[in-house]
mmCIF file of C-alpha atoms in Angstrom:
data_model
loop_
_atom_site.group_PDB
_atom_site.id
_atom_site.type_symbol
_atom_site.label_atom_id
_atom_site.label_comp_id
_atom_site.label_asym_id
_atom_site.label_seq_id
_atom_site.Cartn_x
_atom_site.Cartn_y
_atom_site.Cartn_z
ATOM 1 C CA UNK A 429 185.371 8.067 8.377
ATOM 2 C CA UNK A 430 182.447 9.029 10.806
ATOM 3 C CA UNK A 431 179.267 8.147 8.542
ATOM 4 C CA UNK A 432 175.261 8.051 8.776
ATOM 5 C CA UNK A 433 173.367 6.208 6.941
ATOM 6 C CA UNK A 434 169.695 7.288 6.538
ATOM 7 C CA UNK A 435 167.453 4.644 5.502
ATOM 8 C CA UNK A 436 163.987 4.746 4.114
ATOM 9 C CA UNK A 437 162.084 1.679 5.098
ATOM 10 C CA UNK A 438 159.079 2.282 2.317
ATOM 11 C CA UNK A 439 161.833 2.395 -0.913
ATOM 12 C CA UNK A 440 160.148 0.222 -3.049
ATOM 13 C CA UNK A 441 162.747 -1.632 -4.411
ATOM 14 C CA UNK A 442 164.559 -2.850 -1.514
ATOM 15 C CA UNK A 443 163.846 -5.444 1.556
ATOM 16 C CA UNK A 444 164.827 -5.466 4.831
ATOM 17 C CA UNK A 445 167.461 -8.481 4.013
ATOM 18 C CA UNK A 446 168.703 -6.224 1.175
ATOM 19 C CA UNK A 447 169.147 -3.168 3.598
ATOM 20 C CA UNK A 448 170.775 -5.329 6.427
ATOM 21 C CA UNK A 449 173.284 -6.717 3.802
ATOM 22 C CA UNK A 450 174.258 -3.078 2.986
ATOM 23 C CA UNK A 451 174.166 -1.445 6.172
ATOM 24 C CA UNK A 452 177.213 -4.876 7.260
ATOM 25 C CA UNK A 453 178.935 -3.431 3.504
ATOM 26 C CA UNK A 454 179.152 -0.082 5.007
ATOM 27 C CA UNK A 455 180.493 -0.546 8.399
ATOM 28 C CA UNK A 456 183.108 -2.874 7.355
ATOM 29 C CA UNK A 457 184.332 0.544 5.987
ATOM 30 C CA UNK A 458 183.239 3.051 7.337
ATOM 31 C CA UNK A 459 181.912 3.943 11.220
ATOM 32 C CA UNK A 460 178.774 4.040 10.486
ATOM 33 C CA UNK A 461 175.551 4.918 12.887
ATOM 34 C CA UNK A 462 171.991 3.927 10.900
ATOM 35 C CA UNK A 463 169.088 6.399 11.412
ATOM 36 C CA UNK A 464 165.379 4.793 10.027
ATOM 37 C CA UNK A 465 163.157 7.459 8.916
ATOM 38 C CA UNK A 466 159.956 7.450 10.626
ATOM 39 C CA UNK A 467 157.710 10.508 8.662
ATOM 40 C CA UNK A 468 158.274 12.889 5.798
ATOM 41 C CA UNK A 469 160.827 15.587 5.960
ATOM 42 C CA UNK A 470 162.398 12.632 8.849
ATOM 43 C CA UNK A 471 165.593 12.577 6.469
ATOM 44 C CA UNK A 472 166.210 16.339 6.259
ATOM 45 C CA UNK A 473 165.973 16.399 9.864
ATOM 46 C CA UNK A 474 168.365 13.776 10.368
ATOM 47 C CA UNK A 475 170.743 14.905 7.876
ATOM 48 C CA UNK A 476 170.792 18.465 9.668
ATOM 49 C CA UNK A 477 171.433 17.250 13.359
ATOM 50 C CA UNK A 478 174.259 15.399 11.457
ATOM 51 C CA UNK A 479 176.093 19.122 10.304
ATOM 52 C CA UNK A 480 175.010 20.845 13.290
ATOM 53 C CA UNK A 481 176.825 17.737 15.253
ATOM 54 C CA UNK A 482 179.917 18.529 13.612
ATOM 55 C CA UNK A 483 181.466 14.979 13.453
ATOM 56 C CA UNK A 484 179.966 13.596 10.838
ATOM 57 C CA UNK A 485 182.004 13.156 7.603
ATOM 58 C CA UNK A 486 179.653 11.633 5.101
ATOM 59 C CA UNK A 487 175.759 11.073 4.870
ATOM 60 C CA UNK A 488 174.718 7.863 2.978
ATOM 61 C CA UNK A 489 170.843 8.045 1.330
ATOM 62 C CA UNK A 490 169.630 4.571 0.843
ATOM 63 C CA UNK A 491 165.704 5.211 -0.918
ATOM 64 C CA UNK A 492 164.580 7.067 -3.912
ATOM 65 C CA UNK A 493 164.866 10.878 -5.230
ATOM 66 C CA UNK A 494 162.591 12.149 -2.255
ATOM 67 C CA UNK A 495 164.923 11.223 0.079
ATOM 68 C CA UNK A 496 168.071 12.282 -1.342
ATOM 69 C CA UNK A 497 166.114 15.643 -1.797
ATOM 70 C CA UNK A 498 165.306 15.517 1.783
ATOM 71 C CA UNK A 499 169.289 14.734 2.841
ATOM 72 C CA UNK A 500 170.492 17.633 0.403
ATOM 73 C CA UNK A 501 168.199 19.911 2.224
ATOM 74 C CA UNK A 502 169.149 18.900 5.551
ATOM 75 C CA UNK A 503 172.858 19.227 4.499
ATOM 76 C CA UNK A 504 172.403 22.512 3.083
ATOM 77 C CA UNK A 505 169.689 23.980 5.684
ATOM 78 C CA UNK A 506 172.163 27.067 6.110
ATOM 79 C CA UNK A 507 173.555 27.377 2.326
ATOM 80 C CA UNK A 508 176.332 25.567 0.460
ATOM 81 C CA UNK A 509 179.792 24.784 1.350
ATOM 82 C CA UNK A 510 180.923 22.101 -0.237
ATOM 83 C CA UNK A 511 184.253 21.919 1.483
ATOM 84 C CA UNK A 512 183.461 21.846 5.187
ATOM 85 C CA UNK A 513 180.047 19.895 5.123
ATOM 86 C CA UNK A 514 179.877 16.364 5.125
ATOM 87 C CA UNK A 515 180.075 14.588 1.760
ATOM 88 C CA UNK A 516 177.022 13.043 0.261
ATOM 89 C CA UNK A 517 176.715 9.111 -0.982
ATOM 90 C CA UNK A 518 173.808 7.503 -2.575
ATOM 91 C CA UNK A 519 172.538 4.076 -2.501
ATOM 92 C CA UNK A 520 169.068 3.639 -4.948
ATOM 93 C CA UNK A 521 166.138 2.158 -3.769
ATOM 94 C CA UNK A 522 163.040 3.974 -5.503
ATOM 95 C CA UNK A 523 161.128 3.045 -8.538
ATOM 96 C CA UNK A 524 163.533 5.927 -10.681
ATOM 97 C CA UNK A 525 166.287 6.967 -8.958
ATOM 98 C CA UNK A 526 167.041 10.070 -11.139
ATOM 99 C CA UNK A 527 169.709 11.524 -9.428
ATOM 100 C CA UNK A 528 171.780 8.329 -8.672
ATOM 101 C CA UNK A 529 171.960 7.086 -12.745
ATOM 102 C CA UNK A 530 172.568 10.684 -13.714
ATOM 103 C CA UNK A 531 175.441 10.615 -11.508
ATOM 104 C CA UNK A 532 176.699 6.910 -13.357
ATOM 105 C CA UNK A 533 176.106 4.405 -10.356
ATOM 106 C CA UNK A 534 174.022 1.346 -10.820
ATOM 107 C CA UNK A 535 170.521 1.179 -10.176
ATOM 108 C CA UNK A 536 170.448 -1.686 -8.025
ATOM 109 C CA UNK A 537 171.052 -1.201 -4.236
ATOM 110 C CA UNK A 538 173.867 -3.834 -3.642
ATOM 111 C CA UNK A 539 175.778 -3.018 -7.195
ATOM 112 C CA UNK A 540 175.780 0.658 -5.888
ATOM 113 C CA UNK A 541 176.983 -0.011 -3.128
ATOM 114 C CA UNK A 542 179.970 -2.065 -4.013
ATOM 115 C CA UNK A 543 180.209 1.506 -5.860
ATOM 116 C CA UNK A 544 180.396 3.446 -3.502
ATOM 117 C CA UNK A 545 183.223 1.116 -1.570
ATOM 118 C CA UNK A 546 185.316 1.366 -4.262
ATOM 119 C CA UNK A 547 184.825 5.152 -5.016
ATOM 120 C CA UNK A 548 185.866 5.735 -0.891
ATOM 121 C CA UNK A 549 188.772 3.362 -1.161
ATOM 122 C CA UNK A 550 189.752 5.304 -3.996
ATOM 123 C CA UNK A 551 189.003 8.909 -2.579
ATOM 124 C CA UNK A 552 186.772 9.735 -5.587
ATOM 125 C CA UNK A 553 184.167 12.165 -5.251
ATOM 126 C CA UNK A 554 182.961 15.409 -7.148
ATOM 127 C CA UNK A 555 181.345 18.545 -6.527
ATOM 128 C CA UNK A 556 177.946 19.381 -8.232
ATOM 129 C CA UNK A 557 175.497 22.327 -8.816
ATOM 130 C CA UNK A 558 172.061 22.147 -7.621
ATOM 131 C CA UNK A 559 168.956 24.023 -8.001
ATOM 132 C CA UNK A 560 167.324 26.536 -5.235
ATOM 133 C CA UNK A 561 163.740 27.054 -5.579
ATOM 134 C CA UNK A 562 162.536 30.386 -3.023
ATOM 135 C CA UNK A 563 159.081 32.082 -2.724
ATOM 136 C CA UNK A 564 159.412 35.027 -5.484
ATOM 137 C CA UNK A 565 159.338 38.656 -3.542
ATOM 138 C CA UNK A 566 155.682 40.319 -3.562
ATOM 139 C CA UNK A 567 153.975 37.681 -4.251
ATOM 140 C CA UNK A 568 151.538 35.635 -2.274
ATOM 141 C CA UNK A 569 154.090 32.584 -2.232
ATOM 142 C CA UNK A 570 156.525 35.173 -1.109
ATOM 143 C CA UNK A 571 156.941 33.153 2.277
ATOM 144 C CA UNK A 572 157.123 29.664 0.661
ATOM 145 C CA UNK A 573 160.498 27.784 2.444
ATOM 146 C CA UNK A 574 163.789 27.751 0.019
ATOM 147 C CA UNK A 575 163.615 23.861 -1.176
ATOM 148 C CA UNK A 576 166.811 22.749 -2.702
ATOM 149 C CA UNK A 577 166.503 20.465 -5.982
ATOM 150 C CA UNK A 578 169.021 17.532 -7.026
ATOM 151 C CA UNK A 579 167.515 17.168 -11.170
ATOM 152 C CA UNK A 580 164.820 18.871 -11.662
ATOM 153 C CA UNK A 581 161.672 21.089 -10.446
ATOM 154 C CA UNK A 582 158.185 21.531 -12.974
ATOM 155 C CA UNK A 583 155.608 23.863 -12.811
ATOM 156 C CA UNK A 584 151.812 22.827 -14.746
ATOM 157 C CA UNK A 585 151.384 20.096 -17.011
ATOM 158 C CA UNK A 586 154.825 17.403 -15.810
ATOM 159 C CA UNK A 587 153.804 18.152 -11.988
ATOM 160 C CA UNK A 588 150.081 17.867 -12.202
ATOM 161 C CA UNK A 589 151.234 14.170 -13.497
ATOM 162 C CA UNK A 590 153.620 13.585 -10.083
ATOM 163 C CA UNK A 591 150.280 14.924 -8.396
ATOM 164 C CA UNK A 592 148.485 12.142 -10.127
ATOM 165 C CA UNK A 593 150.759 9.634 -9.039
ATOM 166 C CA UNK A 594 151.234 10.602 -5.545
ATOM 167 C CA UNK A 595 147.033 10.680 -5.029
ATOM 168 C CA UNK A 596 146.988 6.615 -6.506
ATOM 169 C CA UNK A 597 150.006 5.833 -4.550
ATOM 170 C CA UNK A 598 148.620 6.890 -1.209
ATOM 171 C CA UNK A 599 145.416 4.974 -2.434
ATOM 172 C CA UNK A 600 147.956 1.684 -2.124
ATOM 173 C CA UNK A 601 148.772 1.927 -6.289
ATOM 174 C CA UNK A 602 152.454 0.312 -6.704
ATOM 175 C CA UNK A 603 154.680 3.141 -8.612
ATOM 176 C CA UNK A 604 154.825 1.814 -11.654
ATOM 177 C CA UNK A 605 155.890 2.894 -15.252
ATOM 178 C CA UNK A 606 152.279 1.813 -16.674
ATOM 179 C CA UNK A 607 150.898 4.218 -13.376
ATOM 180 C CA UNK A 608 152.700 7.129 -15.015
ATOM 181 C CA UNK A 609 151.616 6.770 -18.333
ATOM 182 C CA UNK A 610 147.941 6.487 -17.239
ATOM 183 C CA UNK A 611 148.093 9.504 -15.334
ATOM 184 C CA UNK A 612 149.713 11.344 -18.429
ATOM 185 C CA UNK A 613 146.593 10.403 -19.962
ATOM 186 C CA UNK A 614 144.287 11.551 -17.611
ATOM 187 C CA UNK A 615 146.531 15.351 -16.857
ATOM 188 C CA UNK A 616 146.399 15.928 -20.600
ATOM 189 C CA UNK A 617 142.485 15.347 -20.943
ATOM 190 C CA UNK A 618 142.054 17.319 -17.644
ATOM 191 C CA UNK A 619 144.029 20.042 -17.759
ATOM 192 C CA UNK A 620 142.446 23.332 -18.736
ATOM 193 C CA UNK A 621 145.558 24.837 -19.379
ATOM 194 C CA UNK A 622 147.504 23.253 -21.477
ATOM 195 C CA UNK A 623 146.137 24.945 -24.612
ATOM 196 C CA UNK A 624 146.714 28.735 -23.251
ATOM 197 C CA UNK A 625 149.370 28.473 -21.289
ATOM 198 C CA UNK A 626 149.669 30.978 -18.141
ATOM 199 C CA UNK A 627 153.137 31.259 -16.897
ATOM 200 C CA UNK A 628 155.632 33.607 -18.237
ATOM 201 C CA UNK A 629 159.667 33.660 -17.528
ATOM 202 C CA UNK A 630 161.048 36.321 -16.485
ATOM 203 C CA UNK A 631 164.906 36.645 -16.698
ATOM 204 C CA UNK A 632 167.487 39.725 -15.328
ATOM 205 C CA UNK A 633 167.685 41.796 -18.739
ATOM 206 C CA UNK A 634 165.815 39.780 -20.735
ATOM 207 C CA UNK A 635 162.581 40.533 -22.313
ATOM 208 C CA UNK A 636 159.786 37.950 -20.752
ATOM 209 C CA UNK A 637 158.606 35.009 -22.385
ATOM 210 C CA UNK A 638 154.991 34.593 -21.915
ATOM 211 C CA UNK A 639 152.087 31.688 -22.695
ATOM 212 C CA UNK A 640 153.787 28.672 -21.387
ATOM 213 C CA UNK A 641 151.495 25.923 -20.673
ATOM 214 C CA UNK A 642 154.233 23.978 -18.400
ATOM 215 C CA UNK A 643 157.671 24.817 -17.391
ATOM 216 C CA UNK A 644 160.530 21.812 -16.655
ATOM 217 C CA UNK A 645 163.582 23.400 -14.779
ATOM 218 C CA UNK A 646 166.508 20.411 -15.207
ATOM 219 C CA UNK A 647 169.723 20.605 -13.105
ATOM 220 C CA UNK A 648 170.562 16.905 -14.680
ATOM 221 C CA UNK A 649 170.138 15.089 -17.924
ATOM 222 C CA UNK A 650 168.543 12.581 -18.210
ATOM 223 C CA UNK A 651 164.909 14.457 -16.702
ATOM 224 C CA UNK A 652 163.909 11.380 -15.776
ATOM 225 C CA UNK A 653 163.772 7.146 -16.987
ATOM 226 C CA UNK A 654 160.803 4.896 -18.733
ATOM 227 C CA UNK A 655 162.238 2.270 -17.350
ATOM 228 C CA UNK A 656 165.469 1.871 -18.512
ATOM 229 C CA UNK A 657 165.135 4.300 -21.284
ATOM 230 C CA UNK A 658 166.439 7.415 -20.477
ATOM 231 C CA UNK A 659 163.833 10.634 -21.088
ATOM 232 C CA UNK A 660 165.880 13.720 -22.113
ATOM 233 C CA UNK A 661 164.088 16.847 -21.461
ATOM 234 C CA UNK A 662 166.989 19.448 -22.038
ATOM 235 C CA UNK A 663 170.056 17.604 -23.048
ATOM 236 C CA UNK A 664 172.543 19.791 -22.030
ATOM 237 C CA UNK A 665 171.414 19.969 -18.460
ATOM 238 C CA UNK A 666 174.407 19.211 -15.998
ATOM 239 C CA UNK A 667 175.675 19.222 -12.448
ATOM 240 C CA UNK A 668 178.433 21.430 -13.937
ATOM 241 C CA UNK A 669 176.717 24.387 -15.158
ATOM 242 C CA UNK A 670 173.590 26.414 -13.614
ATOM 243 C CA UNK A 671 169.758 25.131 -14.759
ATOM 244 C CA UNK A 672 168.130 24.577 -17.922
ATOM 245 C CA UNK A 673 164.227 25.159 -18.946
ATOM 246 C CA UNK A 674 162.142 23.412 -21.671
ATOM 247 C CA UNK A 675 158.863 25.373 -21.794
ATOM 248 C CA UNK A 676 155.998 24.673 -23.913
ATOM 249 C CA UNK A 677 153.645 26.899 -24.862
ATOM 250 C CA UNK A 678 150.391 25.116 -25.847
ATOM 251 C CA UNK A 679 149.480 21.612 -26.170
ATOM 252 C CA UNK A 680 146.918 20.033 -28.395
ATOM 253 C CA UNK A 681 146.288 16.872 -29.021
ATOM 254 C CA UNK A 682 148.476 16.675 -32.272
ATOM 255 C CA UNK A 683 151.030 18.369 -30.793
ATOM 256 C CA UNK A 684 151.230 16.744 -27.074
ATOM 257 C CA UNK A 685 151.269 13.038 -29.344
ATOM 258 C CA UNK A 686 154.434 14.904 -30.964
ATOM 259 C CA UNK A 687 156.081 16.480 -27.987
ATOM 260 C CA UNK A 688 155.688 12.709 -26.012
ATOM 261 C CA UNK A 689 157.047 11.152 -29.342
ATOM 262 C CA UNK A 690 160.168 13.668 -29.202
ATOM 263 C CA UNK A 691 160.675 12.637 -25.192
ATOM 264 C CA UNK A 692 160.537 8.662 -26.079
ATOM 265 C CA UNK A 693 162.857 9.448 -28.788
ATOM 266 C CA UNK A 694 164.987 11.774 -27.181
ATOM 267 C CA UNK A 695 169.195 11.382 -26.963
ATOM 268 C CA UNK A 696 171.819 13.247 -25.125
ATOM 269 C CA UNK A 697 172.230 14.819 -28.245
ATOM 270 C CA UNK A 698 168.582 15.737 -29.186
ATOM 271 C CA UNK A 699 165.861 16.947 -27.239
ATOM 272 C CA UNK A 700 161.804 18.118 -27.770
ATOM 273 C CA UNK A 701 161.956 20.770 -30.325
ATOM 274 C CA UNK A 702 159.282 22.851 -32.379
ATOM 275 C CA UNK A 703 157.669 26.539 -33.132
ATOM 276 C CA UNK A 704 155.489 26.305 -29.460
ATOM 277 C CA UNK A 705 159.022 24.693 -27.422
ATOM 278 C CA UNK A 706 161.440 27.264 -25.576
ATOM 279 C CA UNK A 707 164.724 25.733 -24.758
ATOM 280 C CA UNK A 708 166.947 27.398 -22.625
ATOM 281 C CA UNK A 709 170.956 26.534 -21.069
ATOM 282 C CA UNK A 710 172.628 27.536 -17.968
ATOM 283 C CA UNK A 711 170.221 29.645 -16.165
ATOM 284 C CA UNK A 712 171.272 31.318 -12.827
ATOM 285 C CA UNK A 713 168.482 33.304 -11.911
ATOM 286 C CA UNK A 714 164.799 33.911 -13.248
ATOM 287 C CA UNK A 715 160.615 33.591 -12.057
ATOM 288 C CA UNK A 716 158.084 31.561 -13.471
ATOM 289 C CA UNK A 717 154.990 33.648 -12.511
ATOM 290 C CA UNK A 718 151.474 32.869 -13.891
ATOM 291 C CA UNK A 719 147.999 33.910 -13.851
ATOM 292 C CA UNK A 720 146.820 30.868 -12.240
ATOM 293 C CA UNK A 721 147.580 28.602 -9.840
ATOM 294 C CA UNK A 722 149.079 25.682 -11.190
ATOM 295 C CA UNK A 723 150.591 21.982 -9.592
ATOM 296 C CA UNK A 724 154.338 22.695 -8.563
ATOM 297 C CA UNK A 725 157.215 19.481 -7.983
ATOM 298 C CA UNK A 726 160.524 19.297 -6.729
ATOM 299 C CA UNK A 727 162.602 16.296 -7.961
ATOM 300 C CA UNK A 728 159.400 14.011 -8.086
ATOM 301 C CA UNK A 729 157.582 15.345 -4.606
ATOM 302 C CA UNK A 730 154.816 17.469 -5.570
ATOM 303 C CA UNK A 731 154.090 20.670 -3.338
ATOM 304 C CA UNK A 732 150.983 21.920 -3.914
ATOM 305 C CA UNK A 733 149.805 24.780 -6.113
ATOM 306 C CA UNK A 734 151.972 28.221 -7.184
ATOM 307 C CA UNK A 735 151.554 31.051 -8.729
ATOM 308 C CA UNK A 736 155.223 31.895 -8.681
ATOM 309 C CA UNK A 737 158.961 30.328 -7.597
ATOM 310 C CA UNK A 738 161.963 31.940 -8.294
ATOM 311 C CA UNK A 739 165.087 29.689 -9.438
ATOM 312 C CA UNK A 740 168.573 29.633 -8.592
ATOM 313 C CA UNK A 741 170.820 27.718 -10.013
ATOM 314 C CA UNK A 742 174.119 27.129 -7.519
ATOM 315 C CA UNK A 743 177.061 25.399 -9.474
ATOM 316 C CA UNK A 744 179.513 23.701 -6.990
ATOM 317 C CA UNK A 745 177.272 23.181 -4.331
ATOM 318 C CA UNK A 746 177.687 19.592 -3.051
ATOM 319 C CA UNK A 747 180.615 17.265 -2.929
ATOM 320 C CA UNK A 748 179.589 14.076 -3.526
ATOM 321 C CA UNK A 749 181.092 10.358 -3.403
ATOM 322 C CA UNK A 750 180.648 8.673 -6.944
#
């Protein structure tokens, strides 16, 4: 099997040794060119020369979330087709690595890659929905590129946080679980809208839903880790099905301390619940539009400020080795 590897050199949790040692794993299996990323959006560029190419079978991620999100886009850059693109593997090497432990593999590097030997010995692999974000029609983000999603996409409160993070990482801050929780902190004291919410959903024959304070879109459960806990925003979230929404509508102080409580004590069975919560399954098309501009992320990477993004949520998208 023709293969590429695409290989972040700033994941934070592996070292040069450790990527050498996997890179030798790989090509004892598979024929396998390496391709180092060298800038942001480097990895959906690579990963799109690799379908327009038309001999590559299977594209290997070896970093965190933002560079499998960067691979799925550059696989998908003219829509979905699971059966004639190449296949997608993943080897973890970010601080989370959502999408690789929702999918079952280990989260360390060499572990998963043994993993993914075994699963291509063994011809396993499965197909799995993602999430399309789009500029919504007559709006002023109208033009806004498509971005495909892997686990999840957030509107206000959760991606003012990955805003927070990405300012102290670029400031030379390690990502660290203890980094996160600060900047928790410091969104909920800042954030002017958190206790009049702005955004409402809008849904094909549905009657809106109006006042949310923050909006989390999951393709995946779990949302995301503490750790090694697992953080269950919608429970039922899954690569099988289309997207699920938890949506909050206000947040003060008593009940922000509960909602967080719910998330640390959240289950696959259970997830934040209560009068100001809206929890919604297996969404295939709706808008979050709202009054103000508000921080907007996509799998961990946040983009800026939106008023609006429309969702779609594309089941059998992506075949992928696991």
């Amino acid at each position: 099997m023709r293969a590429l590897l695409v290989v972040n050199p700033a994941a934070t949790t592996t070292s040069a040794r450790v990527r050498d040692v996997i890179s030798t794993a790989l090509a004892s299996d598979l024929k396998l060119e390496v391709a180092t990323t060298e800038y942001r959006g480097h990895a959906r560029d690579l990963a799109r020369r690799a379908v327009e190419g038309g001999q590559i079978e299977l594209v290997v991620s070896l970093g965190g979330d933002g560079t499998v999100n960067e691979v799925v886009n550059g696989l998908l850059h003219r829509g979905p087709d699971p059966e004639a693109l190449p296949q997608l593997a993943v080897v973890p090497g970010g601080s989370t690595n959502v999408f690789a432990r929702a999918l079952g593999l280990p989260n360390d590097a060499v572990e998963a890659t043994g993993a993914l030997l075994d699963a291509l010995r063994a011809g396993s692999s499965r197909t799995v929905g993602l999430g399309l974000v789009s500029g919504t029609p007559g709006t002023e983000d109208e033009g806004v590129p498509d971005r495909w999603f892997t686990f999840c996409a957030g509107l206000g409160f959760d991606a003012g946080v990955v805003g927070r993070v990405e300012q102290q990482r670029e400031l030379g801050k390690r990502s660290t679980h203890a980094l996160y929780l600060r900047q928790v902190a410091r969104q909920f004291v800042a954030d002017p809208n958190r206790r009049s919410g702005t955004i409402t959903l809008e849904r094909p024959d549905e009657e809106p839903v109006a006042g949310l304070s923050t909006a989390i879109v999951c393709n995946a459960a779990p949302w995301t880790y503490l750790g090694n806990r697992p953080i269950y925003a919608s429970p039922d979230a899954s690569f099988d099905t289309a997207l699920d929404l938890l949506g909050i509508r206000k947040m003060s102080a008593l009940s922000g301390t509960r909602y967080a409580a719910q998330l640390l004590r959240s289950t696959p069975d259970r997830g934040p619940r209560g009068k100001h919560t809206v929890a919604l399954h297996d969404l295939t098309d709706f808008t979050l539009q709202s009054q103000a501009p508000l921080p907007f992320q996509v799998d961990g990477d946040h983009l800026g400020l939106r008023t609006s993004a429309t969702f779609t949520g594309v089941r059998r998208a992506l075949r992928v080795i696991v």
